[in-house]
């Protein structure tokens, strides 16, 4: 099975900051990498699919990049509503795997 | 509007069975693969199982293989998860998700809680 290593686990930042979250796969996942945002008590919401495709309605301050085994989610200028937990998901194989999550907190 | 509504959760004793349902609406259900994802309390997300659009192919994580069965009824636009021989480590919120051909796991239900405890 493909393992996903997500970092950092916790991130403390301020409104207006630029932040990056990383996911590293145990093997090449051919850009089949999604990013999800989850707020407390809510279902996850897909932000980005296949590395860099922004879901309709998601603000352009969110972006994704990467290839091979290394992928990044960037939030260019944090807004108050962005403080949440973020997960990556590889779907290169039918046996999908998630990263462990990054909790983004207000500094 | 895509809607996925899970039901059937609750408290169950170890070793017993439970069946979850997910009623889908707002899209052509028979055109999409579907999946279940779970999240243990205060933990991360864990993919459980996927079923193809026509039910002909199914995939499971190792820890549930042989105990859980994912199925669907396209006429009723409903997804199921039959869970047998439940263990305490199966305690989680179970989410029903749509699995499109491009991009995977795009829409999620609100989730249903399953607690396995004596």
Coordinates of C-alpha atoms in Angstrom, one line a residue:
Chain A
X1 CA 0.0 0.0 0.0
X2 CA 1.1 3.6 -0.6
X3 CA 1.9 5.5 2.5
X4 CA 1.4 9.3 2.8
X5 CA 3.6 11.4 5.1
X6 CA 2.0 14.8 5.8
X7 CA 3.9 17.7 7.4
X8 CA 3.7 19.6 9.6
X9 CA 1.1 18.0 12.0
X10 CA 0.4 21.5 13.5
X11 CA 0.9 24.9 12.1
X12 CA 0.4 28.2 13.9
X13 CA -0.1 31.2 11.7
X14 CA -1.7 34.7 11.5
X15 CA -4.3 36.2 9.2
X16 CA -2.5 37.3 6.1
X17 CA 0.4 34.7 6.4
X18 CA 1.4 32.5 3.5
X19 CA 1.5 28.8 4.6
X20 CA 2.5 25.6 3.0
X21 CA 1.6 22.0 3.8
X22 CA 3.4 19.0 2.4
X23 CA 2.6 15.4 1.6
X24 CA 5.2 12.8 0.6
X25 CA 4.1 9.5 -1.0
X26 CA 6.0 6.3 -0.5
X27 CA 6.0 5.9 -4.3
X28 CA 5.2 7.9 -7.4
X29 CA 1.5 8.7 -7.4
X30 CA 1.4 10.4 -10.8
X31 CA -0.2 13.6 -9.5
X32 CA -3.3 11.8 -8.2
X33 CA -3.3 13.9 -5.1
X34 CA -6.2 15.8 -3.5
X35 CA -6.4 18.2 -0.7
X36 CA -9.3 18.5 1.7
X37 CA -10.3 21.0 4.4
X38 CA -12.2 19.8 7.5
X39 CA -13.7 22.1 10.1
X40 CA -14.7 20.9 13.6
X41 CA -17.9 18.8 13.5
X42 CA -18.1 19.0 9.7
X43 CA -17.5 16.6 6.8
X44 CA -14.3 17.1 4.8
X45 CA -14.5 19.4 1.7
X46 CA -12.4 18.8 -1.4
X47 CA -10.4 21.9 -2.2
X48 CA -8.0 20.7 -4.9
X49 CA -7.9 17.5 -7.1
X50 CA -5.2 15.9 -9.2
X51 CA -2.5 18.1 -7.6
X52 CA -3.4 21.6 -8.9
X53 CA -7.1 21.7 -10.0
X54 CA -9.1 24.1 -7.8
X55 CA -12.6 23.0 -7.1
X56 CA -15.3 25.4 -8.4
X57 CA -16.0 28.0 -5.7
X58 CA -12.7 27.6 -3.8
X59 CA -10.8 30.9 -3.5
X60 CA -7.8 31.3 -5.6
X61 CA -5.6 31.9 -2.5
X62 CA -5.5 28.1 -2.4
X63 CA -3.1 26.3 -4.8
X64 CA -1.5 23.0 -5.2
X65 CA 1.7 21.8 -6.8
X66 CA 3.9 18.8 -7.0
X67 CA 4.8 15.7 -8.9
X68 CA 6.2 12.2 -8.4
X69 CA 6.2 11.7 -4.6
X70 CA 6.2 15.3 -3.3
X71 CA 3.1 17.6 -3.1
X72 CA 2.3 20.9 -1.6
X73 CA -0.8 22.9 -0.6
X74 CA -0.2 26.6 -0.4
X75 CA -2.5 29.2 1.1
X76 CA -1.2 32.6 -0.1
X77 CA -2.9 34.9 2.4
X78 CA -4.7 33.2 5.3
X79 CA -8.2 34.3 6.1
X80 CA -10.1 33.7 9.4
X81 CA -12.2 31.0 7.8
X82 CA -9.1 29.0 6.7
X83 CA -8.2 27.9 10.2
X84 CA -9.1 24.2 10.0
X85 CA -7.5 20.8 9.5
X86 CA -6.2 19.8 6.1
X87 CA -5.7 16.3 4.7
X88 CA -4.1 15.0 1.5
X89 CA -5.4 12.0 -0.3
X90 CA -3.6 9.8 -2.9
X91 CA -5.9 8.0 -5.3
X92 CA -3.3 6.7 -7.7
X93 CA -4.3 3.2 -6.6
X94 CA -7.8 1.9 -5.8
X95 CA -6.5 1.5 -2.2
X96 CA -6.7 5.2 -1.4
X97 CA -4.7 6.6 1.5
X98 CA -4.9 9.9 3.4
X99 CA -2.2 11.8 5.1
X100 CA -2.5 12.2 8.9
X101 CA -3.6 15.8 8.7
X102 CA -2.3 19.3 9.5
X103 CA -4.1 21.4 12.0
X104 CA -3.8 25.0 11.1
X105 CA -4.3 27.2 14.2
X106 CA -4.5 30.9 14.8
X107 CA -1.3 32.3 16.3
Chain B
X1 CA -27.5 19.8 -5.6
X2 CA -25.6 16.6 -4.7
X3 CA -26.8 15.2 -1.4
X4 CA -25.6 12.1 0.5
X5 CA -27.4 11.2 3.7
X6 CA -26.1 8.4 5.8
X7 CA -28.2 6.4 8.3
X8 CA -28.0 3.2 10.4
X9 CA -25.3 4.0 12.9
X10 CA -25.4 3.7 16.7
X11 CA -24.1 1.6 19.5
X12 CA -23.3 -2.1 18.8
X13 CA -21.5 -4.8 20.9
X14 CA -18.2 -6.3 19.7
X15 CA -18.7 -9.2 17.4
X16 CA -22.1 -8.1 16.2
X17 CA -23.2 -6.6 12.9
X18 CA -24.5 -3.3 11.6
X19 CA -25.6 -2.1 8.2
X20 CA -25.1 1.5 7.1
X21 CA -27.1 3.1 4.3
X22 CA -26.4 6.2 2.2
X23 CA -29.2 7.8 0.2
X24 CA -28.0 9.8 -2.7
X25 CA -29.7 12.5 -4.7
X26 CA -29.0 15.4 -7.1
X27 CA -26.9 13.4 -9.6
X28 CA -27.1 10.2 -11.7
X29 CA -26.1 7.7 -9.1
X30 CA -25.5 4.9 -11.5
X31 CA -22.8 6.8 -13.3
X32 CA -20.5 7.1 -10.3
X33 CA -18.3 5.0 -8.1
X34 CA -18.9 5.4 -4.4
X35 CA -16.8 5.0 -1.3
X36 CA -16.9 4.9 2.5
X37 CA -14.4 6.7 4.6
X38 CA -14.2 6.7 8.4
X39 CA -12.7 8.8 11.1
X40 CA -12.2 7.6 14.6
X41 CA -12.8 10.2 17.4
X42 CA -10.1 12.9 17.2
X43 CA -8.2 11.0 14.5
X44 CA -7.5 11.3 10.8
X45 CA -9.4 10.0 7.8
X46 CA -9.2 6.4 6.8
X47 CA -10.5 5.0 3.5
X48 CA -12.6 1.9 4.0
X49 CA -14.0 0.7 0.7
X50 CA -14.9 1.6 -2.8
X51 CA -17.5 0.2 -5.3
X52 CA -17.6 0.8 -9.0
X53 CA -20.5 2.5 -10.7
X54 CA -22.2 -0.7 -11.6
X55 CA -21.2 -2.7 -8.5
X56 CA -19.0 -5.1 -10.5
X57 CA -15.8 -4.1 -8.7
X58 CA -15.1 -3.6 -5.0
X59 CA -12.0 -2.7 -3.0
X60 CA -11.3 -2.8 0.7
X61 CA -8.7 -1.8 3.2
X62 CA -6.9 -4.8 4.7
X63 CA -8.3 -4.3 8.2
X64 CA -11.9 -4.7 7.0
X65 CA -11.5 -7.2 4.3
X66 CA -13.7 -10.3 4.9
X67 CA -15.7 -8.5 7.6
X68 CA -17.2 -5.5 5.6
X69 CA -19.2 -5.6 2.4
X70 CA -19.9 -2.5 0.3
X71 CA -22.8 -2.7 -2.1
X72 CA -25.3 -0.5 -4.0
X73 CA -28.8 -0.5 -5.3
X74 CA -28.8 1.8 -8.4
X75 CA -32.6 1.7 -8.6
X76 CA -32.9 3.0 -5.1
X77 CA -29.8 5.3 -5.5
X78 CA -28.5 3.9 -2.2
X79 CA -25.1 2.8 -1.1
X80 CA -24.6 0.3 1.7
X81 CA -21.9 -0.9 4.1
X82 CA -22.6 -4.2 5.8
X83 CA -20.2 -4.5 8.8
X84 CA -19.8 -7.9 10.5
X85 CA -17.6 -9.1 13.4
X86 CA -17.3 -5.5 14.6
X87 CA -14.3 -4.5 16.8
X88 CA -13.7 -1.6 19.1
X89 CA -11.3 -0.2 16.6
X90 CA -14.1 0.1 14.1
X91 CA -15.6 2.9 16.2
X92 CA -15.7 6.0 14.0
X93 CA -17.8 8.4 12.1
X94 CA -18.5 6.8 8.7
X95 CA -18.8 9.1 5.7
X96 CA -20.4 8.2 2.3
X97 CA -18.5 9.8 -0.5
X98 CA -18.9 10.1 -4.3
X99 CA -16.0 8.8 -6.3
X100 CA -16.0 10.4 -9.8
X101 CA -13.8 9.1 -12.6
X102 CA -11.8 12.3 -12.4
X103 CA -10.4 13.6 -9.1
X104 CA -11.9 11.1 -6.5
X105 CA -14.0 11.6 -3.4
X106 CA -15.6 14.9 -4.4
X107 CA -18.9 15.1 -2.3
X108 CA -19.3 13.8 1.2
X109 CA -22.3 13.1 3.5
X110 CA -22.4 14.5 7.0
X111 CA -21.4 11.2 8.5
X112 CA -22.9 8.6 10.8
X113 CA -21.4 7.5 14.1
X114 CA -20.7 3.9 14.9
X115 CA -19.7 3.0 18.4
X116 CA -18.5 -0.6 19.1
X117 CA -18.6 -1.2 22.8
X118 CA -19.9 -3.7 25.4

